Amino acid sequence: MKKAIFAVMIICLIAFVGCGKTDLQYQKQYIDAFDTVTIIIGYAANKEAFATNADLLYEKLCEYHELFDIYNTYDGINNIKTINDNAGIASVTVDNAIIELLEFSVDMYELTGGKMNIAMGSVLKIWHEYRQNGINSPDDAELPYETELKSAAEHTNIENLIIDKENNTVYISDPMMSLDVGATAKGYAVEKVCEYAESKCIGNISISCGGNVCTVGKKADGADWNVGIVSPFGNNNEYIRSVKVHDAAVVTSGTYQRYYEVDGKKYHHIIDPETLMPSELYLSVSIISKSSAESDALSTALFNMPIDESKRLIESLEYTDAVWILADGSIVISSGLSNNTERELKIQW
Amino acid sequence: MVKKEVVKRDIILIACVLIAALAALLIINLTKQSGTVAVIYTNNEEYARMPLDVDAEIVIYSDGKEANTLVVQNGKAYISSASCPDKICVNTGSISNENEMIVCLPNKVIVVIEKEN
C-alpha cells in the first residue's frame, strides 16, 4: 500500500515537471538568402534546440539560393547564372532542383497565358539596373528607354529554353535571352525546405522568406497559423488583413517590396510582359494555396492581369484563393475566402 | 480500522506534496524577470541587447563600417539614421511589441523585439 501511494506521488510530481516542459514557440530570423529576410517560427523544448533546427532549415534555403542565383557564381556549382552565361554557347549540366524549378516555371507560364515569364531576364535586367541606379543616386533616377525595353523583349521567347530532363541539362538557344526566376525561385525553395523539415520530423513550423510564407502543420496548440498580409500603406510591421491557414502557403507580391522613384513617382519591380512597364492595377496580390511555388508564381502573374481575368483564373483552380488590394486601396477576396472577423480571413478548404 | 487511518494520512501527505509543488511553481513564475529587449543582429549574429526600459543610443557597425544608429526612447526602439541608400529601416518607425522588426537589408542589420526570461 505504501509503495503504491509513493508511486502515485512520484507520478504526480513527474506530471508537474512535465507540464513545465511543454514545447514553447520560438522565432529566428536571418538576412541574406534570396536577398531578403527569412523568419522561421516553430516549437521546441528550449531556445537552443529550436535554433539548431532553424539553422538546419536556413542552411537548406541558402543551398537553393545559390542554385537559383542569377547574379553570382559559386565554386563548384552550376546555377541559373551559369545557364545565362552560356546562352547560345553550350548546354549546362545542373542539379535536379533547377530542372524541376524550370519545368514548373514553364508550366506556370502556360497556365497564366504568359503573364509570368521566366525568360524575361533581358527586360528585367534593364529595370534592375535603372532601379539600382535610382536607389543609389535618387537625383539621377531615370526610366528605361522604350526602345531599349522593346529590343530586349524580342529575346524573351520561352521556347528557346531547352530543358533536357534525361541528361539534366539546360540550354538557352537565343544568345540574347536570359532567365530571371524571381517570380518562382523563392516560393519553390521555401516549399522544398518545408518538405525537408517534414523529412527531418520538424513539424509545426512557419517559414517566411520575403513575402513567401509556407506553413507545415498547425501551431503546437492545434490552432491555425495567422499569416499577415502587409499593409501597402504602412510600414512592414502593419497588417491590413490576416489569413488563418495550416499546411498552406500565403505569398504576396506588392509594389512596396522593391521600387524606386523617378520625378516623385514610384516604379516597382513587377513588370508586365506586355507593356514592359510596372503594372499599375494593384498595390498587392496575395495567393493562398497548398503550394508555395504555385502561390509565388501566381501572385506575380495575377498582378499583371485585370481583376476580371485574375478572378477567373483563381476560381478555375482548386484549393487556390487570392486577396487583391486594388490601386485605389479597396480589397477584393476570392470565393474560397470568408471573413472570420473584420480583419481576419479564413479559407473554406 | 488501522488501514483506513493509513489511507487518510497518506491522502493528507499527497495533498501536502501537491500544494508544495503548486506553491513552488507559483513562486518560480512570479519571480521570473520578463524584460523586453531590442536585440540587434548583424550578419545573422547577435550584436547587442538593448533593454527597452533604458533610454539609449547605439551606433551599429556592420562589416566594420558604421551602418545604423538605434535609439531606445520611452520603451520603443527606432533607427534614427542609416548609411543605406533606401532608408527603409529609418522609415519603418518605432517598434515595441514582441517579434516586431526593423530590417536594413543593405547593411544586413535586423532589430527584433524579444522578451527576456
CSV table of C-alpha atoms in Angstrom, one decimal:
chain,number,residue,atom,x,y,z
A,1,MET,CA,0.0,0.0,0.0
A,2,LYS,CA,2.7,2.4,1.0
A,3,LYS,CA,4.6,1.6,-2.2
A,4,ALA,CA,1.5,2.3,-4.3
A,5,ILE,CA,1.0,5.6,-2.7
A,6,PHE,CA,4.6,6.5,-3.1
A,7,ALA,CA,4.3,5.6,-6.8
A,8,VAL,CA,1.2,7.9,-7.2
A,9,MET,CA,3.1,10.7,-5.6
A,10,ILE,CA,6.1,10.3,-8.0
A,11,ILE,CA,3.7,10.2,-11.0
A,12,CYS,CA,2.1,13.4,-9.8
A,13,LEU,CA,5.5,15.1,-9.5
A,14,ILE,CA,6.5,13.9,-12.9
A,15,ALA,CA,3.3,15.3,-14.3
A,16,PHE,CA,4.0,18.6,-12.7
A,17,VAL,CA,7.5,18.8,-14.1
A,18,GLY,CA,6.2,17.6,-17.5
A,19,CYS,CA,3.8,20.5,-17.6
A,20,GLY,CA,6.6,22.9,-17.3
A,21,LYS,CA,8.4,21.3,-20.3
A,22,THR,CA,5.7,21.8,-23.0
A,23,ASP,CA,7.3,23.0,-26.2
A,24,LEU,CA,7.5,26.7,-26.4
A,25,GLN,CA,7.2,28.9,-29.5
A,26,TYR,CA,10.4,30.4,-30.8
A,27,GLN,CA,11.3,32.6,-33.7
A,28,LYS,CA,14.6,33.1,-35.5
A,29,GLN,CA,15.3,35.5,-38.3
A,30,TYR,CA,18.0,35.6,-40.9
A,31,ILE,CA,19.2,38.0,-43.6
A,32,ASP,CA,20.8,37.0,-46.9
A,33,ALA,CA,19.1,34.1,-48.6
A,34,PHE,CA,17.2,35.4,-51.7
A,35,ASP,CA,18.4,38.9,-50.7
A,36,THR,CA,15.7,39.2,-48.1
A,37,VAL,CA,14.7,38.4,-44.6
A,38,THR,CA,13.7,34.8,-43.6
A,39,ILE,CA,11.7,34.2,-40.4
A,40,ILE,CA,11.3,30.7,-39.1
A,41,ILE,CA,8.7,30.1,-36.3
A,42,GLY,CA,8.5,26.8,-34.6
A,43,TYR,CA,8.4,24.9,-31.4
A,44,ALA,CA,11.0,23.2,-29.2
A,45,ALA,CA,11.8,22.4,-25.6
A,46,ASN,CA,14.2,25.3,-25.4
A,47,LYS,CA,15.8,28.1,-27.5
A,48,GLU,CA,18.9,26.2,-28.3
A,49,ALA,CA,17.1,23.2,-29.6
A,50,PHE,CA,14.9,25.4,-31.8
A,51,ALA,CA,17.9,27.3,-33.1
A,52,THR,CA,19.6,24.0,-34.2
A,53,ASN,CA,16.5,23.1,-36.2
A,54,ALA,CA,16.0,26.6,-37.6
A,55,ASP,CA,19.7,26.8,-38.7
A,56,LEU,CA,19.4,23.5,-40.4
A,57,LEU,CA,16.4,24.7,-42.4
A,58,TYR,CA,18.0,28.0,-43.2
A,59,GLU,CA,21.2,26.3,-44.5
A,60,LYS,CA,19.0,24.3,-46.9
A,61,LEU,CA,17.3,27.5,-48.1
A,62,CYS,CA,20.8,29.0,-48.7
A,63,GLU,CA,21.6,26.0,-50.9
A,64,TYR,CA,18.6,26.7,-53.1
A,65,HIS,CA,19.5,30.4,-53.1
A,66,GLU,CA,22.9,29.5,-54.6
A,67,LEU,CA,21.4,27.2,-57.2
A,68,PHE,CA,18.8,29.8,-58.3
A,69,ASP,CA,21.0,32.9,-58.1
A,70,ILE,CA,21.1,34.9,-61.3
A,71,TYR,CA,23.7,37.5,-60.1
A,72,ASN,CA,26.5,35.5,-58.5
A,73,THR,CA,28.5,32.3,-59.3
A,74,TYR,CA,29.7,29.9,-56.7
A,75,ASP,CA,32.6,27.5,-56.7
A,76,GLY,CA,31.7,24.0,-57.9
A,77,ILE,CA,28.0,24.9,-58.6
A,78,ASN,CA,26.3,25.3,-62.0
A,79,ASN,CA,23.4,27.7,-61.2
A,80,ILE,CA,20.9,29.8,-63.2
A,81,LYS,CA,23.7,32.4,-63.9
A,82,THR,CA,25.8,29.7,-65.4
A,83,ILE,CA,22.9,28.8,-67.7
A,84,ASN,CA,22.5,32.5,-68.6
A,85,ASP,CA,26.2,33.0,-69.2
A,86,ASN,CA,26.1,30.0,-71.6
A,87,ALA,CA,23.1,31.2,-73.6
A,88,GLY,CA,23.8,30.4,-77.3
A,89,ILE,CA,27.1,28.8,-76.4
A,90,ALA,CA,26.5,25.5,-74.5
A,91,SER,CA,24.1,23.4,-72.6
A,92,VAL,CA,24.8,23.3,-68.9
A,93,THR,CA,24.5,20.3,-66.6
A,94,VAL,CA,22.6,21.3,-63.5
A,95,ASP,CA,21.2,20.0,-60.2
A,96,ASN,CA,17.8,18.3,-60.4
A,97,ALA,CA,16.2,21.1,-58.4
A,98,ILE,CA,17.0,23.5,-61.2
A,99,ILE,CA,15.4,21.2,-63.8
A,100,GLU,CA,12.3,20.9,-61.5
A,101,LEU,CA,12.1,24.7,-61.0
A,102,LEU,CA,12.4,25.5,-64.7
A,103,GLU,CA,9.9,22.9,-65.7
A,104,PHE,CA,7.5,24.2,-63.1
A,105,SER,CA,8.1,27.7,-64.3
A,106,VAL,CA,7.3,26.7,-67.9
A,107,ASP,CA,4.0,25.1,-66.7
A,108,MET,CA,3.1,28.3,-64.9
A,109,TYR,CA,3.9,30.3,-68.0
A,110,GLU,CA,1.3,28.2,-69.8
A,111,LEU,CA,-1.3,28.3,-67.1
A,112,THR,CA,-1.1,32.1,-66.8
A,113,GLY,CA,-1.0,32.8,-70.6
A,114,GLY,CA,2.5,34.2,-70.3
A,115,LYS,CA,1.7,36.7,-67.6
A,116,MET,CA,4.6,35.3,-65.7
A,117,ASN,CA,7.6,34.6,-67.9
A,118,ILE,CA,11.0,33.5,-66.5
A,119,ALA,CA,12.5,34.1,-70.0
A,120,MET,CA,12.1,37.8,-69.4
A,121,GLY,CA,15.6,38.2,-67.9
A,122,SER,CA,16.8,40.6,-70.6
A,123,VAL,CA,13.9,43.1,-69.8
A,124,LEU,CA,14.0,42.7,-66.1
A,125,LYS,CA,17.8,43.2,-66.1
A,126,ILE,CA,17.3,46.7,-67.6
A,127,TRP,CA,14.7,47.6,-65.0
A,128,HIS,CA,17.0,46.2,-62.3
A,129,GLU,CA,19.9,48.4,-63.4
A,130,TYR,CA,17.8,51.6,-63.6
A,131,ARG,CA,16.2,50.8,-60.2
A,132,GLN,CA,19.6,50.2,-58.5
A,133,ASN,CA,20.9,53.5,-60.0
A,134,GLY,CA,17.8,55.3,-58.9
A,135,ILE,CA,18.1,54.0,-55.3
A,136,ASN,CA,21.8,54.7,-55.1
A,137,SER,CA,21.6,58.2,-56.6
A,138,PRO,CA,18.0,59.4,-56.4
A,139,ASP,CA,18.7,62.7,-58.2
A,140,ASP,CA,19.8,60.9,-61.3
A,141,ALA,CA,16.9,58.4,-61.3
A,142,GLU,CA,15.7,57.7,-64.8
A,143,LEU,CA,13.2,55.4,-66.6
A,144,PRO,CA,14.5,52.9,-69.1
A,145,TYR,CA,14.0,53.9,-72.8
A,146,GLU,CA,11.1,52.3,-74.5
A,147,THR,CA,13.3,51.3,-77.5
A,148,GLU,CA,15.7,49.6,-75.1
A,149,LEU,CA,12.9,47.6,-73.4
A,150,LYS,CA,11.4,46.7,-76.8
A,151,SER,CA,14.5,45.4,-78.3
A,152,ALA,CA,15.2,43.3,-75.1
A,153,ALA,CA,11.6,42.0,-75.3
A,154,GLU,CA,12.4,40.4,-78.6
A,155,HIS,CA,14.5,37.9,-76.7
A,156,THR,CA,12.0,36.5,-74.2
A,157,ASN,CA,10.6,33.5,-76.1
A,158,ILE,CA,10.3,30.7,-73.5
A,159,GLU,CA,10.5,28.1,-76.3
A,160,ASN,CA,14.2,28.9,-76.6
A,161,LEU,CA,14.7,27.4,-73.2
A,162,ILE,CA,15.6,23.8,-73.8
A,163,ILE,CA,15.3,21.5,-70.8
A,164,ASP,CA,16.7,18.0,-71.2
A,165,LYS,CA,15.4,16.2,-68.2
A,166,GLU,CA,17.0,12.9,-69.0
A,167,ASN,CA,20.5,14.3,-69.2
A,168,ASN,CA,19.9,17.0,-66.5
A,169,THR,CA,21.0,19.8,-68.9
A,170,VAL,CA,19.6,23.2,-69.8
A,171,TYR,CA,20.4,25.3,-72.8
A,172,ILE,CA,19.2,28.7,-73.9
A,173,SER,CA,19.3,28.7,-77.7
A,174,ASP,CA,18.9,32.5,-78.1
A,175,PRO,CA,22.2,34.1,-77.1
A,176,MET,CA,20.4,37.4,-76.1
A,177,MET,CA,17.9,35.6,-73.9
A,178,SER,CA,18.3,35.1,-70.1
A,179,LEU,CA,16.4,33.6,-67.3
A,180,ASP,CA,15.1,35.5,-64.3
A,181,VAL,CA,13.4,33.2,-61.8
A,182,GLY,CA,12.5,36.0,-59.4
A,183,ALA,CA,8.8,35.0,-59.7
A,184,THR,CA,9.2,31.3,-58.8
A,185,ALA,CA,12.5,30.5,-57.1
A,186,LYS,CA,11.8,31.8,-53.6
A,187,GLY,CA,8.4,30.1,-53.5
A,188,TYR,CA,9.8,26.8,-54.8
A,189,ALA,CA,12.8,26.9,-52.4
A,190,VAL,CA,10.6,27.6,-49.4
A,191,GLU,CA,8.3,24.7,-50.4
A,192,LYS,CA,11.3,22.4,-50.7
A,193,VAL,CA,12.7,23.5,-47.3
A,194,CYS,CA,9.3,22.8,-45.7
A,195,GLU,CA,9.3,19.3,-47.3
A,196,TYR,CA,12.9,18.9,-45.9
A,197,ALA,CA,11.6,19.9,-42.5
A,198,GLU,CA,8.9,17.2,-42.6
A,199,SER,CA,11.5,14.6,-43.7
A,200,LYS,CA,13.5,15.6,-40.6
A,201,CYS,CA,10.4,15.3,-38.4
A,202,ILE,CA,10.4,19.1,-37.7
A,203,GLY,CA,6.7,19.8,-37.7
A,204,ASN,CA,4.5,22.8,-36.7
A,205,ILE,CA,6.6,25.4,-38.4
A,206,SER,CA,6.1,28.5,-40.5
A,207,ILE,CA,8.8,29.7,-42.8
A,208,SER,CA,8.6,33.2,-44.2
A,209,CYS,CA,11.1,34.4,-46.9
A,210,GLY,CA,10.5,37.9,-48.1
A,211,GLY,CA,6.7,37.7,-48.6
A,212,ASN,CA,6.6,34.0,-49.1
A,213,VAL,CA,5.0,32.2,-46.1
A,214,CYS,CA,4.8,28.4,-46.0
A,215,THR,CA,3.3,26.5,-43.1
A,216,VAL,CA,3.8,22.9,-42.1
A,217,GLY,CA,1.1,21.6,-39.9
A,218,LYS,CA,-0.7,23.8,-37.4
A,219,LYS,CA,0.6,25.7,-34.4
A,220,ALA,CA,1.6,23.4,-31.5
A,221,ASP,CA,-1.7,24.1,-29.7
A,222,GLY,CA,-3.7,22.9,-32.7
A,223,ALA,CA,-4.7,26.4,-33.9
A,224,ASP,CA,-4.2,27.6,-37.4
A,225,TRP,CA,-1.4,30.0,-38.2
A,226,ASN,CA,-2.4,33.6,-38.7
A,227,VAL,CA,-0.5,34.9,-41.7
A,228,GLY,CA,-0.5,38.6,-42.0
A,229,ILE,CA,-0.9,40.5,-45.3
A,230,VAL,CA,1.3,43.5,-45.1
A,231,SER,CA,-0.4,46.8,-45.5
A,232,PRO,CA,0.8,48.6,-48.6
A,233,PHE,CA,0.2,51.9,-46.8
A,234,GLY,CA,2.1,51.4,-43.5
A,235,ASN,CA,5.5,50.1,-42.6
A,236,ASN,CA,6.4,46.4,-42.7
A,237,ASN,CA,5.0,45.7,-39.2
A,238,GLU,CA,1.5,46.7,-40.1
A,239,TYR,CA,-1.0,44.2,-41.5
A,240,ILE,CA,-4.1,45.1,-43.4
A,241,ARG,CA,-5.6,41.6,-43.2
A,242,SER,CA,-4.6,38.2,-42.0
A,243,VAL,CA,-5.4,34.7,-43.2
A,244,LYS,CA,-5.9,31.6,-41.0
A,245,VAL,CA,-4.2,28.6,-42.6
A,246,HIS,CA,-2.5,25.3,-41.9
A,247,ASP,CA,-0.4,23.3,-44.4
A,248,ALA,CA,-0.7,26.1,-46.9
A,249,ALA,CA,1.3,28.9,-48.3
A,250,VAL,CA,0.5,32.6,-48.5
A,251,VAL,CA,2.6,34.6,-50.9
A,252,THR,CA,2.2,38.3,-51.6
A,253,SER,CA,3.6,40.4,-54.4
A,254,GLY,CA,3.5,44.0,-53.6
A,255,THR,CA,4.5,47.4,-55.1
A,256,TYR,CA,6.1,48.3,-51.8
A,257,GLN,CA,8.6,45.5,-51.8
A,258,ARG,CA,11.1,46.8,-54.4
A,259,TYR,CA,10.8,50.2,-56.1
A,260,TYR,CA,12.4,53.4,-56.9
A,261,GLU,CA,11.2,56.9,-57.6
A,262,VAL,CA,11.5,59.0,-60.8
A,263,ASP,CA,10.3,62.6,-60.6
A,264,GLY,CA,8.3,61.8,-57.5
A,265,LYS,CA,6.5,58.7,-59.0
A,266,LYS,CA,7.2,55.2,-57.7
A,267,TYR,CA,8.1,52.4,-60.1
A,268,HIS,CA,8.0,49.0,-58.6
A,269,HIS,CA,9.6,45.7,-59.7
A,270,ILE,CA,6.7,43.7,-61.1
A,271,ILE,CA,6.9,44.2,-64.9
A,272,ASP,CA,4.0,43.4,-67.2
A,273,PRO,CA,5.3,41.2,-70.0
A,274,GLU,CA,3.0,43.0,-72.5
A,275,THR,CA,3.6,46.7,-71.6
A,276,LEU,CA,7.1,46.1,-70.3
A,277,MET,CA,6.2,48.6,-67.6
A,278,PRO,CA,5.4,48.1,-63.9
A,279,SER,CA,1.7,47.0,-63.7
A,280,GLU,CA,-0.4,49.7,-62.0
A,281,LEU,CA,-3.6,47.7,-61.3
A,282,TYR,CA,-2.9,46.6,-57.8
A,283,LEU,CA,-0.9,47.6,-54.7
A,284,SER,CA,-0.6,43.9,-53.8
A,285,VAL,CA,-1.8,40.5,-54.7
A,286,SER,CA,-1.7,37.6,-52.2
A,287,ILE,CA,-2.2,34.0,-53.2
A,288,ILE,CA,-3.2,31.2,-50.7
A,289,SER,CA,-2.7,27.7,-52.0
A,290,LYS,CA,-1.2,24.4,-50.9
A,291,SER,CA,2.0,25.0,-52.8
A,292,SER,CA,4.3,27.9,-52.0
A,293,ALA,CA,5.8,27.6,-55.5
A,294,GLU,CA,2.4,28.0,-57.1
A,295,SER,CA,1.4,30.8,-54.8
A,296,ASP,CA,4.6,32.6,-55.7
A,297,ALA,CA,4.2,32.3,-59.5
A,298,LEU,CA,0.5,33.2,-59.4
A,299,SER,CA,1.0,36.3,-57.3
A,300,THR,CA,3.2,37.7,-60.0
A,301,ALA,CA,1.0,36.6,-62.9
A,302,LEU,CA,-2.2,37.8,-61.3
A,303,PHE,CA,-0.5,41.1,-60.6
A,304,ASN,CA,-0.3,41.6,-64.3
A,305,MET,CA,-3.9,40.7,-65.1
A,306,PRO,CA,-7.0,42.9,-64.9
A,307,ILE,CA,-9.2,41.9,-62.0
A,308,ASP,CA,-11.9,40.0,-64.0
A,309,GLU,CA,-9.3,37.9,-65.8
A,310,SER,CA,-7.4,37.5,-62.5
A,311,LYS,CA,-10.5,36.3,-60.7
A,312,ARG,CA,-11.5,33.9,-63.5
A,313,LEU,CA,-8.1,32.2,-63.3
A,314,ILE,CA,-8.2,31.8,-59.5
A,315,GLU,CA,-11.8,30.5,-59.5
A,316,SER,CA,-10.7,27.9,-62.0
A,317,LEU,CA,-8.1,26.5,-59.7
A,318,GLU,CA,-8.8,24.1,-56.8
A,319,TYR,CA,-7.5,25.0,-53.3
A,320,THR,CA,-6.3,28.3,-54.5
A,321,ASP,CA,-7.5,31.7,-53.4
A,322,ALA,CA,-6.5,35.3,-53.6
A,323,VAL,CA,-6.6,38.7,-51.9
A,324,TRP,CA,-6.3,41.7,-54.2
A,325,ILE,CA,-5.6,45.2,-53.0
A,326,LEU,CA,-6.6,47.4,-55.9
A,327,ALA,CA,-4.7,50.6,-56.8
A,328,ASP,CA,-7.5,52.6,-55.0
A,329,GLY,CA,-6.9,50.6,-51.8
A,330,SER,CA,-10.1,48.6,-52.0
A,331,ILE,CA,-9.8,44.9,-51.1
A,332,VAL,CA,-11.3,42.0,-53.1
A,333,ILE,CA,-11.3,38.4,-52.0
A,334,SER,CA,-11.9,35.2,-54.0
A,335,SER,CA,-14.9,32.9,-53.3
A,336,GLY,CA,-12.9,30.4,-51.2
A,337,LEU,CA,-12.2,33.0,-48.6
A,338,SER,CA,-14.6,34.5,-46.0
A,339,ASN,CA,-14.3,36.9,-43.1
A,340,ASN,CA,-13.7,35.4,-39.8
A,341,THR,CA,-13.6,38.8,-38.2
A,342,GLU,CA,-13.3,42.2,-39.7
A,343,ARG,CA,-9.6,41.9,-40.4
A,344,GLU,CA,-9.2,38.2,-40.3
A,345,LEU,CA,-9.9,35.8,-43.3
A,346,LYS,CA,-10.3,32.1,-43.3
A,347,ILE,CA,-10.2,29.6,-46.1
A,348,GLN,CA,-13.1,27.3,-46.7
A,349,TRP,CA,-11.0,24.3,-47.8
B,1,MET,CA,-9.5,0.5,11.1
B,2,VAL,CA,-5.8,0.8,11.1
B,3,LYS,CA,-5.8,0.5,7.3
B,4,LYS,CA,-8.3,3.4,6.9
B,5,GLU,CA,-6.1,5.5,9.2
B,6,VAL,CA,-3.1,4.9,7.0
B,7,VAL,CA,-5.1,5.9,3.8
B,8,LYS,CA,-6.3,9.1,5.4
B,9,ARG,CA,-2.8,10.1,6.4
B,10,ASP,CA,-1.4,9.3,3.0
B,11,ILE,CA,-4.0,11.4,1.3
B,12,ILE,CA,-3.0,14.3,3.5
B,13,LEU,CA,0.6,13.7,2.6
B,14,ILE,CA,-0.2,13.6,-1.1
B,15,ALA,CA,-2.2,16.8,-0.7
B,16,CYS,CA,0.7,18.5,1.1
B,17,VAL,CA,3.2,17.5,-1.7
B,18,LEU,CA,0.8,18.7,-4.4
B,19,ILE,CA,0.3,22.1,-2.6
B,20,ALA,CA,4.0,22.4,-2.1
B,21,ALA,CA,4.6,21.7,-5.8
B,22,LEU,CA,2.0,24.3,-6.8
B,23,ALA,CA,3.4,26.9,-4.5
B,24,ALA,CA,6.9,26.3,-5.9
B,25,LEU,CA,5.6,26.7,-9.5
B,26,LEU,CA,3.8,29.9,-8.5
B,27,ILE,CA,7.0,31.3,-6.9
B,28,ILE,CA,9.1,30.4,-9.9
B,29,ASN,CA,6.7,32.1,-12.3
B,30,LEU,CA,6.2,35.2,-10.2
B,31,THR,CA,9.8,35.9,-9.7
B,32,LYS,CA,10.7,35.4,-13.4
B,33,GLN,CA,12.3,38.5,-14.8
B,34,SER,CA,10.5,39.3,-18.0
B,35,GLY,CA,12.1,42.4,-19.5
B,36,THR,CA,11.6,43.4,-23.1
B,37,VAL,CA,14.7,44.0,-25.2
B,38,ALA,CA,15.5,45.2,-28.7
B,39,VAL,CA,18.0,42.6,-29.9
B,40,ILE,CA,20.3,43.7,-32.7
B,41,TYR,CA,21.7,41.2,-35.2
B,42,THR,CA,24.3,41.9,-37.9
B,43,ASN,CA,25.1,39.2,-40.4
B,44,ASN,CA,22.8,36.8,-38.5
B,45,GLU,CA,24.9,37.1,-35.3
B,46,GLU,CA,23.7,38.8,-32.1
B,47,TYR,CA,25.3,42.2,-31.9
B,48,ALA,CA,23.7,43.8,-28.8
B,49,ARG,CA,20.7,43.6,-26.5
B,50,MET,CA,19.1,46.9,-25.6
B,51,PRO,CA,16.5,46.8,-22.7
B,52,LEU,CA,13.5,48.9,-23.7
B,53,ASP,CA,13.2,50.4,-20.2
B,54,VAL,CA,16.5,52.2,-20.5
B,55,ASP,CA,16.8,55.1,-22.9
B,56,ALA,CA,19.9,54.8,-25.0
B,57,GLU,CA,21.5,55.3,-28.4
B,58,ILE,CA,23.9,52.8,-30.1
B,59,VAL,CA,25.9,53.0,-33.3
B,60,ILE,CA,25.7,49.7,-35.1
B,61,TYR,CA,28.8,48.6,-37.1
B,62,SER,CA,28.3,46.1,-39.8
B,63,ASP,CA,31.3,44.6,-41.7
B,64,GLY,CA,33.5,47.1,-39.9
B,65,LYS,CA,31.5,50.1,-41.2
B,66,GLU,CA,29.2,52.5,-39.4
B,67,ALA,CA,25.8,51.2,-40.5
B,68,ASN,CA,22.8,52.3,-38.5
B,69,THR,CA,22.1,54.2,-35.3
B,70,LEU,CA,19.4,52.7,-33.0
B,71,VAL,CA,17.7,54.8,-30.4
B,72,VAL,CA,15.7,53.4,-27.5
B,73,GLN,CA,13.4,56.0,-26.0
B,74,ASN,CA,10.2,55.7,-23.9
B,75,GLY,CA,10.0,52.0,-24.2
B,76,LYS,CA,10.4,52.0,-28.0
B,77,ALA,CA,13.2,51.4,-30.4
B,78,TYR,CA,13.8,53.0,-33.8
B,79,ILE,CA,16.6,53.6,-36.3
B,80,SER,CA,17.4,57.3,-36.4
B,81,SER,CA,20.0,57.3,-39.2
B,82,ALA,CA,21.5,54.8,-41.6
B,83,SER,CA,24.2,54.6,-44.3
B,84,CYS,CA,22.0,52.6,-46.7
B,85,PRO,CA,20.6,54.3,-49.8
B,86,ASP,CA,17.0,53.2,-49.4
B,87,LYS,CA,16.4,54.2,-45.7
B,88,ILE,CA,13.6,51.6,-45.4
B,89,CYS,CA,14.9,50.9,-41.8
B,90,VAL,CA,14.5,54.6,-40.8
B,91,ASN,CA,11.1,54.8,-42.4
B,92,THR,CA,9.9,51.7,-40.5
B,93,GLY,CA,9.5,53.8,-37.5
B,94,SER,CA,9.5,52.6,-33.9
B,95,ILE,CA,8.8,49.1,-32.6
B,96,SER,CA,8.0,47.8,-29.1
B,97,ASN,CA,5.9,44.7,-29.4
B,98,GLU,CA,7.4,41.2,-29.2
B,99,ASN,CA,8.7,39.9,-32.6
B,100,GLU,CA,8.3,43.3,-34.3
B,101,MET,CA,11.2,44.0,-36.5
B,102,ILE,CA,13.3,46.7,-38.2
B,103,VAL,CA,15.3,45.4,-41.2
B,104,CYS,CA,18.1,47.0,-43.1
B,105,LEU,CA,18.8,44.7,-46.0
B,106,PRO,CA,21.8,46.6,-47.5
B,107,ASN,CA,23.6,46.7,-44.1
B,108,LYS,CA,22.4,43.2,-43.1
B,109,VAL,CA,21.0,44.5,-39.8
B,110,ILE,CA,17.9,43.2,-38.1
B,111,VAL,CA,16.5,44.6,-34.9
B,112,VAL,CA,13.8,42.5,-33.2
B,113,ILE,CA,11.9,42.9,-30.0
B,114,GLU,CA,12.3,39.9,-27.7
B,115,LYS,CA,11.0,39.0,-24.3
B,116,GLU,CA,13.7,38.1,-21.8
B,117,ASN,CA,13.2,35.3,-19.2
